[in-house]
Amino acid sequence: MRAERVAALMLAAGYSRRFGSDKRRQLLADGRSLLAASLALPCARLDEVWLVLRPDEAVAQLGLSDRVRLVQHPSTTQGMGHSLAAGIARLQAESSAQAVAIFLADMPLIRRDSLDALLAQASASSIVQPGYRGSRGHPVLIGRDFWPQLAALSGDAGARRVLQRNAEAVQIVELDDPGVLQDVDTREDWQQLPPH
């Protein structure tokens, strides 16, 4: 599927409780924030990038690109499932994309060629997930046929239930990219990031 047929949806409404402070603002060695570094790939590769934030956030302080579209909804404070549902509801109403690539705001190491390999398999009727050494990672590309199920999510489970319910549609693309698994939940995770 052509990249312009896929929208990016990045989930960034969490509270970084395990990290101990707002990890999205934590600076990398190159001076970018973790959020900016995580947004760099979808912004470079996809025309349509949506970012889910908490409803009370002062967006100007995050230093976002003008082309990032924001989703701020009261329910996003209730967990990842709610954040995903709020984002998908906006996409259903405002986007003509045929698939959505779901990114997390604490994964700055995903390689461009990995995203390209996933995009090549995307369709409205498929779910494409990267794999690395037997584990499944992000971004997950979910076809528009499954968006109504995503829009009905709640709680903190994310898209896992939708993937389990539609296992026959899930395609794993094995990649030689540990970045599809490396997220930053704790200070220890942060310290293990390679310098950019």
mmCIF file with all atom_site columns, C-alpha atoms in Angstrom:
data_model
loop_
_atom_site.group_PDB
_atom_site.id
_atom_site.type_symbol
_atom_site.label_atom_id
_atom_site.label_alt_id
_atom_site.label_comp_id
_atom_site.label_asym_id
_atom_site.label_entity_id
_atom_site.label_seq_id
_atom_site.pdbx_PDB_ins_code
_atom_site.Cartn_x
_atom_site.Cartn_y
_atom_site.Cartn_z
_atom_site.occupancy
_atom_site.B_iso_or_equiv
_atom_site.pdbx_formal_charge
_atom_site.auth_seq_id
_atom_site.auth_comp_id
_atom_site.auth_asym_id
_atom_site.auth_atom_id
_atom_site.pdbx_PDB_model_num
ATOM 1   C CA . MET A 1 1   ? 0.000   0.000   0.000  1.00 0.00 ? 1   MET A CA 1
ATOM 2   C CA . ARG A 1 2   ? 1.270   3.463   -0.845 1.00 0.00 ? 2   ARG A CA 1
ATOM 3   C CA . ALA A 1 3   ? 2.391   5.499   2.164  1.00 0.00 ? 3   ALA A CA 1
ATOM 4   C CA . GLU A 1 4   ? -0.214  8.190   1.496  1.00 0.00 ? 4   GLU A CA 1
ATOM 5   C CA . ARG A 1 5   ? -2.945  5.600   2.122  1.00 0.00 ? 5   ARG A CA 1
ATOM 6   C CA . VAL A 1 6   ? -1.693  5.009   5.679  1.00 0.00 ? 6   VAL A CA 1
ATOM 7   C CA . ALA A 1 7   ? -2.126  7.449   8.576  1.00 0.00 ? 7   ALA A CA 1
ATOM 8   C CA . ALA A 1 8   ? 0.066   7.420   11.676 1.00 0.00 ? 8   ALA A CA 1
ATOM 9   C CA . LEU A 1 9   ? -1.542  7.523   15.114 1.00 0.00 ? 9   LEU A CA 1
ATOM 10  C CA . MET A 1 10  ? 0.868   8.033   17.998 1.00 0.00 ? 10  MET A CA 1
ATOM 11  C CA . LEU A 1 11  ? -0.325  7.397   21.539 1.00 0.00 ? 11  LEU A CA 1
ATOM 12  C CA . ALA A 1 12  ? 1.211   9.935   23.947 1.00 0.00 ? 12  ALA A CA 1
ATOM 13  C CA . ALA A 1 13  ? -1.419  10.468  26.652 1.00 0.00 ? 13  ALA A CA 1
ATOM 14  C CA . GLY A 1 14  ? 0.212   8.364   29.377 1.00 0.00 ? 14  GLY A CA 1
ATOM 15  C CA . TYR A 1 15  ? 1.531   9.708   32.673 1.00 0.00 ? 15  TYR A CA 1
ATOM 16  C CA . SER A 1 16  ? 5.027   8.119   32.674 1.00 0.00 ? 16  SER A CA 1
ATOM 17  C CA . ARG A 1 17  ? 4.459   6.811   36.213 1.00 0.00 ? 17  ARG A CA 1
ATOM 18  C CA . ARG A 1 18  ? 7.157   4.140   35.965 1.00 0.00 ? 18  ARG A CA 1
ATOM 19  C CA . PHE A 1 19  ? 9.618   6.701   34.610 1.00 0.00 ? 19  PHE A CA 1
ATOM 20  C CA . GLY A 1 20  ? 8.996   9.171   37.444 1.00 0.00 ? 20  GLY A CA 1
ATOM 21  C CA . SER A 1 21  ? 8.641   12.310  35.306 1.00 0.00 ? 21  SER A CA 1
ATOM 22  C CA . ASP A 1 22  ? 7.304   13.266  31.858 1.00 0.00 ? 22  ASP A CA 1
ATOM 23  C CA . LYS A 1 23  ? 9.517   11.028  29.740 1.00 0.00 ? 23  LYS A CA 1
ATOM 24  C CA . ARG A 1 24  ? 8.195   12.571  26.522 1.00 0.00 ? 24  ARG A CA 1
ATOM 25  C CA . ARG A 1 25  ? 10.222  15.710  27.320 1.00 0.00 ? 25  ARG A CA 1
ATOM 26  C CA . GLN A 1 26  ? 13.388  13.824  28.267 1.00 0.00 ? 26  GLN A CA 1
ATOM 27  C CA . LEU A 1 27  ? 16.202  14.916  25.949 1.00 0.00 ? 27  LEU A CA 1
ATOM 28  C CA . LEU A 1 28  ? 18.247  12.555  23.811 1.00 0.00 ? 28  LEU A CA 1
ATOM 29  C CA . ALA A 1 29  ? 21.961  13.079  23.185 1.00 0.00 ? 29  ALA A CA 1
ATOM 30  C CA . ASP A 1 30  ? 21.128  14.919  19.930 1.00 0.00 ? 30  ASP A CA 1
ATOM 31  C CA . GLY A 1 31  ? 18.971  17.470  21.795 1.00 0.00 ? 31  GLY A CA 1
ATOM 32  C CA . ARG A 1 32  ? 15.588  16.167  20.649 1.00 0.00 ? 32  ARG A CA 1
ATOM 33  C CA . SER A 1 33  ? 12.952  15.149  23.153 1.00 0.00 ? 33  SER A CA 1
ATOM 34  C CA . LEU A 1 34  ? 11.907  11.498  23.312 1.00 0.00 ? 34  LEU A CA 1
ATOM 35  C CA . LEU A 1 35  ? 8.542   12.509  21.824 1.00 0.00 ? 35  LEU A CA 1
ATOM 36  C CA . ALA A 1 36  ? 10.154  14.449  18.957 1.00 0.00 ? 36  ALA A CA 1
ATOM 37  C CA . ALA A 1 37  ? 12.526  11.565  18.224 1.00 0.00 ? 37  ALA A CA 1
ATOM 38  C CA . SER A 1 38  ? 9.628   9.085   18.204 1.00 0.00 ? 38  SER A CA 1
ATOM 39  C CA . LEU A 1 39  ? 7.609   11.353  15.878 1.00 0.00 ? 39  LEU A CA 1
ATOM 40  C CA . ALA A 1 40  ? 10.498  11.822  13.429 1.00 0.00 ? 40  ALA A CA 1
ATOM 41  C CA . LEU A 1 41  ? 9.931   8.584   11.482 1.00 0.00 ? 41  LEU A CA 1
ATOM 42  C CA . PRO A 1 42  ? 6.159   8.845   10.976 1.00 0.00 ? 42  PRO A CA 1
ATOM 43  C CA . CYS A 1 43  ? 6.513   12.543  10.092 1.00 0.00 ? 43  CYS A CA 1
ATOM 44  C CA . ALA A 1 44  ? 9.244   11.762  7.553  1.00 0.00 ? 44  ALA A CA 1
ATOM 45  C CA . ARG A 1 45  ? 7.421   8.849   5.931  1.00 0.00 ? 45  ARG A CA 1
ATOM 46  C CA . LEU A 1 46  ? 3.661   9.463   6.237  1.00 0.00 ? 46  LEU A CA 1
ATOM 47  C CA . ASP A 1 47  ? 1.607   12.441  5.078  1.00 0.00 ? 47  ASP A CA 1
ATOM 48  C CA . GLU A 1 48  ? -0.943  12.203  7.887  1.00 0.00 ? 48  GLU A CA 1
ATOM 49  C CA . VAL A 1 49  ? 0.257   12.050  11.506 1.00 0.00 ? 49  VAL A CA 1
ATOM 50  C CA . TRP A 1 50  ? -2.112  12.172  14.491 1.00 0.00 ? 50  TRP A CA 1
ATOM 51  C CA . LEU A 1 51  ? -0.990  12.479  18.114 1.00 0.00 ? 51  LEU A CA 1
ATOM 52  C CA . VAL A 1 52  ? -3.174  11.556  21.088 1.00 0.00 ? 52  VAL A CA 1
ATOM 53  C CA . LEU A 1 53  ? -2.521  13.749  24.139 1.00 0.00 ? 53  LEU A CA 1
ATOM 54  C CA . ARG A 1 54  ? -4.195  14.318  27.484 1.00 0.00 ? 54  ARG A CA 1
ATOM 55  C CA . PRO A 1 55  ? -7.024  16.878  27.372 1.00 0.00 ? 55  PRO A CA 1
ATOM 56  C CA . ASP A 1 56  ? -5.379  19.341  29.766 1.00 0.00 ? 56  ASP A CA 1
ATOM 57  C CA . GLU A 1 57  ? -1.989  19.628  28.052 1.00 0.00 ? 57  GLU A CA 1
ATOM 58  C CA . ALA A 1 58  ? -0.371  22.842  26.903 1.00 0.00 ? 58  ALA A CA 1
ATOM 59  C CA . VAL A 1 59  ? 0.618   21.647  23.466 1.00 0.00 ? 59  VAL A CA 1
ATOM 60  C CA . ALA A 1 60  ? 2.948   24.575  22.735 1.00 0.00 ? 60  ALA A CA 1
ATOM 61  C CA . GLN A 1 61  ? 5.381   23.319  25.375 1.00 0.00 ? 61  GLN A CA 1
ATOM 62  C CA . LEU A 1 62  ? 5.885   20.038  23.515 1.00 0.00 ? 62  LEU A CA 1
ATOM 63  C CA . GLY A 1 63  ? 7.489   21.692  20.469 1.00 0.00 ? 63  GLY A CA 1
ATOM 64  C CA . LEU A 1 64  ? 5.497   19.766  17.868 1.00 0.00 ? 64  LEU A CA 1
ATOM 65  C CA . SER A 1 65  ? 5.578   20.132  14.107 1.00 0.00 ? 65  SER A CA 1
ATOM 66  C CA . ASP A 1 66  ? 2.697   22.136  12.636 1.00 0.00 ? 66  ASP A CA 1
ATOM 67  C CA . ARG A 1 67  ? 1.656   19.192  10.513 1.00 0.00 ? 67  ARG A CA 1
ATOM 68  C CA . VAL A 1 68  ? 0.938   16.903  13.480 1.00 0.00 ? 68  VAL A CA 1
ATOM 69  C CA . ARG A 1 69  ? -2.824  16.722  14.082 1.00 0.00 ? 69  ARG A CA 1
ATOM 70  C CA . LEU A 1 70  ? -3.876  16.558  17.717 1.00 0.00 ? 70  LEU A CA 1
ATOM 71  C CA . VAL A 1 71  ? -6.449  14.419  19.465 1.00 0.00 ? 71  VAL A CA 1
ATOM 72  C CA . GLN A 1 72  ? -7.254  15.619  22.978 1.00 0.00 ? 72  GLN A CA 1
ATOM 73  C CA . HIS A 1 73  ? -10.208 13.879  24.559 1.00 0.00 ? 73  HIS A CA 1
ATOM 74  C CA . PRO A 1 74  ? -11.307 13.573  28.209 1.00 0.00 ? 74  PRO A CA 1
ATOM 75  C CA . SER A 1 75  ? -11.328 9.760   28.051 1.00 0.00 ? 75  SER A CA 1
ATOM 76  C CA . THR A 1 76  ? -7.614  9.512   27.215 1.00 0.00 ? 76  THR A CA 1
ATOM 77  C CA . THR A 1 77  ? -6.762  9.778   30.916 1.00 0.00 ? 77  THR A CA 1
ATOM 78  C CA . GLN A 1 78  ? -8.431  6.373   31.457 1.00 0.00 ? 78  GLN A CA 1
ATOM 79  C CA . GLY A 1 79  ? -5.869  4.237   29.652 1.00 0.00 ? 79  GLY A CA 1
ATOM 80  C CA . MET A 1 80  ? -4.407  3.192   26.321 1.00 0.00 ? 80  MET A CA 1
ATOM 81  C CA . GLY A 1 81  ? -7.620  1.562   25.078 1.00 0.00 ? 81  GLY A CA 1
ATOM 82  C CA . HIS A 1 82  ? -9.489  4.844   25.551 1.00 0.00 ? 82  HIS A CA 1
ATOM 83  C CA . SER A 1 83  ? -6.679  6.796   23.847 1.00 0.00 ? 83  SER A CA 1
ATOM 84  C CA . LEU A 1 84  ? -6.723  4.463   20.876 1.00 0.00 ? 84  LEU A CA 1
ATOM 85  C CA . ALA A 1 85  ? -10.517 4.638   20.618 1.00 0.00 ? 85  ALA A CA 1
ATOM 86  C CA . ALA A 1 86  ? -10.468 8.452   20.727 1.00 0.00 ? 86  ALA A CA 1
ATOM 87  C CA . GLY A 1 87  ? -7.814  8.632   18.022 1.00 0.00 ? 87  GLY A CA 1
ATOM 88  C CA . ILE A 1 88  ? -9.557  6.140   15.754 1.00 0.00 ? 88  ILE A CA 1
ATOM 89  C CA . ALA A 1 89  ? -12.890 7.941   16.147 1.00 0.00 ? 89  ALA A CA 1
ATOM 90  C CA . ARG A 1 90  ? -11.231 11.095  14.762 1.00 0.00 ? 90  ARG A CA 1
ATOM 91  C CA . LEU A 1 91  ? -9.627  9.149   11.924 1.00 0.00 ? 91  LEU A CA 1
ATOM 92  C CA . GLN A 1 92  ? -12.943 7.539   10.982 1.00 0.00 ? 92  GLN A CA 1
ATOM 93  C CA . ALA A 1 93  ? -14.539 10.974  10.776 1.00 0.00 ? 93  ALA A CA 1
ATOM 94  C CA . GLU A 1 94  ? -11.726 12.945  9.131  1.00 0.00 ? 94  GLU A CA 1
ATOM 95  C CA . SER A 1 95  ? -9.308  10.638  7.294  1.00 0.00 ? 95  SER A CA 1
ATOM 96  C CA . SER A 1 96  ? -9.548  8.768   4.000  1.00 0.00 ? 96  SER A CA 1
ATOM 97  C CA . ALA A 1 97  ? -6.609  6.508   4.941  1.00 0.00 ? 97  ALA A CA 1
ATOM 98  C CA . GLN A 1 98  ? -7.147  2.791   4.426  1.00 0.00 ? 98  GLN A CA 1
ATOM 99  C CA . ALA A 1 99  ? -4.886  1.717   7.294  1.00 0.00 ? 99  ALA A CA 1
ATOM 100 C CA . VAL A 1 100 ? -3.470  3.232   10.471 1.00 0.00 ? 100 VAL A CA 1
ATOM 101 C CA . ALA A 1 101 ? 0.062   2.721   11.793 1.00 0.00 ? 101 ALA A CA 1
ATOM 102 C CA . ILE A 1 102 ? -0.095  2.778   15.585 1.00 0.00 ? 102 ILE A CA 1
ATOM 103 C CA . PHE A 1 103 ? 3.071   4.190   17.128 1.00 0.00 ? 103 PHE A CA 1
ATOM 104 C CA . LEU A 1 104 ? 4.017   4.671   20.783 1.00 0.00 ? 104 LEU A CA 1
ATOM 105 C CA . ALA A 1 105 ? 5.603   7.931   21.956 1.00 0.00 ? 105 ALA A CA 1
ATOM 106 C CA . ASP A 1 106 ? 8.514   6.187   23.693 1.00 0.00 ? 106 ASP A CA 1
ATOM 107 C CA . MET A 1 107 ? 9.946   4.206   20.757 1.00 0.00 ? 107 MET A CA 1
ATOM 108 C CA . PRO A 1 108 ? 12.515  6.383   18.945 1.00 0.00 ? 108 PRO A CA 1
ATOM 109 C CA . LEU A 1 109 ? 14.677  3.626   17.409 1.00 0.00 ? 109 LEU A CA 1
ATOM 110 C CA . ILE A 1 110 ? 12.402  2.095   14.737 1.00 0.00 ? 110 ILE A CA 1
ATOM 111 C CA . ARG A 1 111 ? 14.246  2.152   11.416 1.00 0.00 ? 111 ARG A CA 1
ATOM 112 C CA . ARG A 1 112 ? 12.821  3.645   8.219  1.00 0.00 ? 112 ARG A CA 1
ATOM 113 C CA . ASP A 1 113 ? 13.349  0.422   6.236  1.00 0.00 ? 113 ASP A CA 1
ATOM 114 C CA . SER A 1 114 ? 11.362  -1.445  8.896  1.00 0.00 ? 114 SER A CA 1
ATOM 115 C CA . LEU A 1 115 ? 8.408   0.899   8.474  1.00 0.00 ? 115 LEU A CA 1
ATOM 116 C CA . ASP A 1 116 ? 8.710   0.593   4.686  1.00 0.00 ? 116 ASP A CA 1
ATOM 117 C CA . ALA A 1 117 ? 8.555   -3.215  4.943  1.00 0.00 ? 117 ALA A CA 1
ATOM 118 C CA . LEU A 1 118 ? 5.364   -2.952  7.020  1.00 0.00 ? 118 LEU A CA 1
ATOM 119 C CA . LEU A 1 119 ? 3.796   -0.384  4.681  1.00 0.00 ? 119 LEU A CA 1
ATOM 120 C CA . ALA A 1 120 ? 4.388   -2.750  1.750  1.00 0.00 ? 120 ALA A CA 1
ATOM 121 C CA . GLN A 1 121 ? 2.052   -5.289  3.394  1.00 0.00 ? 121 GLN A CA 1
ATOM 122 C CA . ALA A 1 122 ? -0.663  -2.900  4.604  1.00 0.00 ? 122 ALA A CA 1
ATOM 123 C CA . SER A 1 123 ? -4.245  -3.074  3.340  1.00 0.00 ? 123 SER A CA 1
ATOM 124 C CA . ALA A 1 124 ? -7.741  -2.176  4.506  1.00 0.00 ? 124 ALA A CA 1
ATOM 125 C CA . SER A 1 125 ? -8.408  -5.826  5.375  1.00 0.00 ? 125 SER A CA 1
ATOM 126 C CA . SER A 1 126 ? -5.144  -6.769  7.078  1.00 0.00 ? 126 SER A CA 1
ATOM 127 C CA . ILE A 1 127 ? -3.297  -6.283  10.363 1.00 0.00 ? 127 ILE A CA 1
ATOM 128 C CA . VAL A 1 128 ? 0.478   -6.101  9.989  1.00 0.00 ? 128 VAL A CA 1
ATOM 129 C CA . GLN A 1 129 ? 2.800   -6.375  12.975 1.00 0.00 ? 129 GLN A CA 1
ATOM 130 C CA . PRO A 1 130 ? 6.603   -6.387  13.121 1.00 0.00 ? 130 PRO A CA 1
ATOM 131 C CA . GLY A 1 131 ? 8.420   -9.263  14.723 1.00 0.00 ? 131 GLY A CA 1
ATOM 132 C CA . TYR A 1 132 ? 11.945  -9.448  16.096 1.00 0.00 ? 132 TYR A CA 1
ATOM 133 C CA . ARG A 1 133 ? 13.438  -12.708 17.363 1.00 0.00 ? 133 ARG A CA 1
ATOM 134 C CA . GLY A 1 134 ? 10.087  -14.207 18.249 1.00 0.00 ? 134 GLY A CA 1
ATOM 135 C CA . SER A 1 135 ? 8.553   -11.132 19.906 1.00 0.00 ? 135 SER A CA 1
ATOM 136 C CA . ARG A 1 136 ? 5.963   -8.809  18.400 1.00 0.00 ? 136 ARG A CA 1
ATOM 137 C CA . GLY A 1 137 ? 6.481   -5.055  18.371 1.00 0.00 ? 137 GLY A CA 1
ATOM 138 C CA . HIS A 1 138 ? 5.366   -1.687  16.982 1.00 0.00 ? 138 HIS A CA 1
ATOM 139 C CA . PRO A 1 139 ? 4.178   -0.013  14.906 1.00 0.00 ? 139 PRO A CA 1
ATOM 140 C CA . VAL A 1 140 ? 1.122   -2.162  14.226 1.00 0.00 ? 140 VAL A CA 1
ATOM 141 C CA . LEU A 1 141 ? -0.650  -1.352  10.940 1.00 0.00 ? 141 LEU A CA 1
ATOM 142 C CA . ILE A 1 142 ? -4.381  -1.976  11.168 1.00 0.00 ? 142 ILE A CA 1
ATOM 143 C CA . GLY A 1 143 ? -6.645  -1.855  8.132  1.00 0.00 ? 143 GLY A CA 1
ATOM 144 C CA . ARG A 1 144 ? -9.725  0.314   8.070  1.00 0.00 ? 144 ARG A CA 1
ATOM 145 C CA . ASP A 1 145 ? -12.004 -2.756  8.174  1.00 0.00 ? 145 ASP A CA 1
ATOM 146 C CA . PHE A 1 146 ? -11.013 -3.156  11.844 1.00 0.00 ? 146 PHE A CA 1
ATOM 147 C CA . TRP A 1 147 ? -11.339 0.484   12.901 1.00 0.00 ? 147 TRP A CA 1
ATOM 148 C CA . PRO A 1 148 ? -14.866 0.062   14.340 1.00 0.00 ? 148 PRO A CA 1
ATOM 149 C CA . GLN A 1 149 ? -13.449 -2.531  16.757 1.00 0.00 ? 149 GLN A CA 1
ATOM 150 C CA . LEU A 1 150 ? -10.621 -0.165  17.724 1.00 0.00 ? 150 LEU A CA 1
ATOM 151 C CA . ALA A 1 151 ? -13.082 2.685   18.270 1.00 0.00 ? 151 ALA A CA 1
ATOM 152 C CA . ALA A 1 152 ? -14.939 0.506   20.798 1.00 0.00 ? 152 ALA A CA 1
ATOM 153 C CA . LEU A 1 153 ? -11.876 -0.167  22.990 1.00 0.00 ? 153 LEU A CA 1
ATOM 154 C CA . SER A 1 154 ? -11.629 0.967   26.609 1.00 0.00 ? 154 SER A CA 1
ATOM 155 C CA . GLY A 1 155 ? -9.370  0.389   29.596 1.00 0.00 ? 155 GLY A CA 1
ATOM 156 C CA . ASP A 1 156 ? -5.613  -0.016  29.276 1.00 0.00 ? 156 ASP A CA 1
ATOM 157 C CA . ALA A 1 157 ? -5.304  -3.046  26.986 1.00 0.00 ? 157 ALA A CA 1
ATOM 158 C CA . GLY A 1 158 ? -4.571  -1.243  23.728 1.00 0.00 ? 158 GLY A CA 1
ATOM 159 C CA . ALA A 1 159 ? -5.202  -3.085  20.461 1.00 0.00 ? 159 ALA A CA 1
ATOM 160 C CA . ARG A 1 160 ? -4.305  -6.561  21.746 1.00 0.00 ? 160 ARG A CA 1
ATOM 161 C CA . ARG A 1 161 ? -7.957  -7.660  21.960 1.00 0.00 ? 161 ARG A CA 1
ATOM 162 C CA . VAL A 1 162 ? -8.591  -6.662  18.356 1.00 0.00 ? 162 VAL A CA 1
ATOM 163 C CA . LEU A 1 163 ? -5.533  -8.614  17.190 1.00 0.00 ? 163 LEU A CA 1
ATOM 164 C CA . GLN A 1 164 ? -6.629  -11.688 19.150 1.00 0.00 ? 164 GLN A CA 1
ATOM 165 C CA . ARG A 1 165 ? -10.192 -11.476 17.838 1.00 0.00 ? 165 ARG A CA 1
ATOM 166 C CA . ASN A 1 166 ? -8.945  -11.268 14.239 1.00 0.00 ? 166 ASN A CA 1
ATOM 167 C CA . ALA A 1 167 ? -5.951  -13.585 14.397 1.00 0.00 ? 167 ALA A CA 1
ATOM 168 C CA . GLU A 1 168 ? -6.545  -14.843 10.844 1.00 0.00 ? 168 GLU A CA 1
ATOM 169 C CA . ALA A 1 169 ? -5.926  -11.326 9.491  1.00 0.00 ? 169 ALA A CA 1
ATOM 170 C CA . VAL A 1 170 ? -2.669  -10.762 11.405 1.00 0.00 ? 170 VAL A CA 1
ATOM 171 C CA . GLN A 1 171 ? 0.514   -10.927 9.354  1.00 0.00 ? 171 GLN A CA 1
ATOM 172 C CA . ILE A 1 172 ? 3.850   -10.907 11.190 1.00 0.00 ? 172 ILE A CA 1
ATOM 173 C CA . VAL A 1 173 ? 6.726   -9.330  9.279  1.00 0.00 ? 173 VAL A CA 1
ATOM 174 C CA . GLU A 1 174 ? 10.023  -10.539 10.735 1.00 0.00 ? 174 GLU A CA 1
ATOM 175 C CA . LEU A 1 175 ? 12.568  -7.726  10.823 1.00 0.00 ? 175 LEU A CA 1
ATOM 176 C CA . ASP A 1 176 ? 16.202  -7.445  11.856 1.00 0.00 ? 176 ASP A CA 1
ATOM 177 C CA . ASP A 1 177 ? 15.396  -4.358  13.940 1.00 0.00 ? 177 ASP A CA 1
ATOM 178 C CA . PRO A 1 178 ? 15.421  -4.435  17.749 1.00 0.00 ? 178 PRO A CA 1
ATOM 179 C CA . GLY A 1 179 ? 13.964  -0.904  17.610 1.00 0.00 ? 179 GLY A CA 1
ATOM 180 C CA . VAL A 1 180 ? 10.489  -2.346  17.021 1.00 0.00 ? 180 VAL A CA 1
ATOM 181 C CA . LEU A 1 181 ? 10.630  -3.655  20.608 1.00 0.00 ? 181 LEU A CA 1
ATOM 182 C CA . GLN A 1 182 ? 12.679  -1.001  22.443 1.00 0.00 ? 182 GLN A CA 1
ATOM 183 C CA . ASP A 1 183 ? 10.487  1.340   24.438 1.00 0.00 ? 183 ASP A CA 1
ATOM 184 C CA . VAL A 1 184 ? 11.348  3.604   27.353 1.00 0.00 ? 184 VAL A CA 1
ATOM 185 C CA . ASP A 1 185 ? 9.286   2.778   30.429 1.00 0.00 ? 185 ASP A CA 1
ATOM 186 C CA . THR A 1 186 ? 11.884  3.295   33.149 1.00 0.00 ? 186 THR A CA 1
ATOM 187 C CA . ARG A 1 187 ? 15.060  5.293   33.811 1.00 0.00 ? 187 ARG A CA 1
ATOM 188 C CA . GLU A 1 188 ? 17.019  2.081   33.173 1.00 0.00 ? 188 GLU A CA 1
ATOM 189 C CA . ASP A 1 189 ? 15.440  1.794   29.708 1.00 0.00 ? 189 ASP A CA 1
ATOM 190 C CA . TRP A 1 190 ? 16.443  5.405   29.083 1.00 0.00 ? 190 TRP A CA 1
ATOM 191 C CA . GLN A 1 191 ? 20.056  4.751   30.058 1.00 0.00 ? 191 GLN A CA 1
ATOM 192 C CA . GLN A 1 192 ? 20.235  1.806   27.649 1.00 0.00 ? 192 GLN A CA 1
ATOM 193 C CA . LEU A 1 193 ? 19.292  3.895   24.603 1.00 0.00 ? 193 LEU A CA 1
ATOM 194 C CA . PRO A 1 194 ? 22.254  4.192   22.240 1.00 0.00 ? 194 PRO A CA 1
ATOM 195 C CA . PRO A 1 195 ? 23.551  7.716   21.620 1.00 0.00 ? 195 PRO A CA 1
ATOM 196 C CA . HIS A 1 196 ? 22.208  9.166   18.353 1.00 0.00 ? 196 HIS A CA 1
#
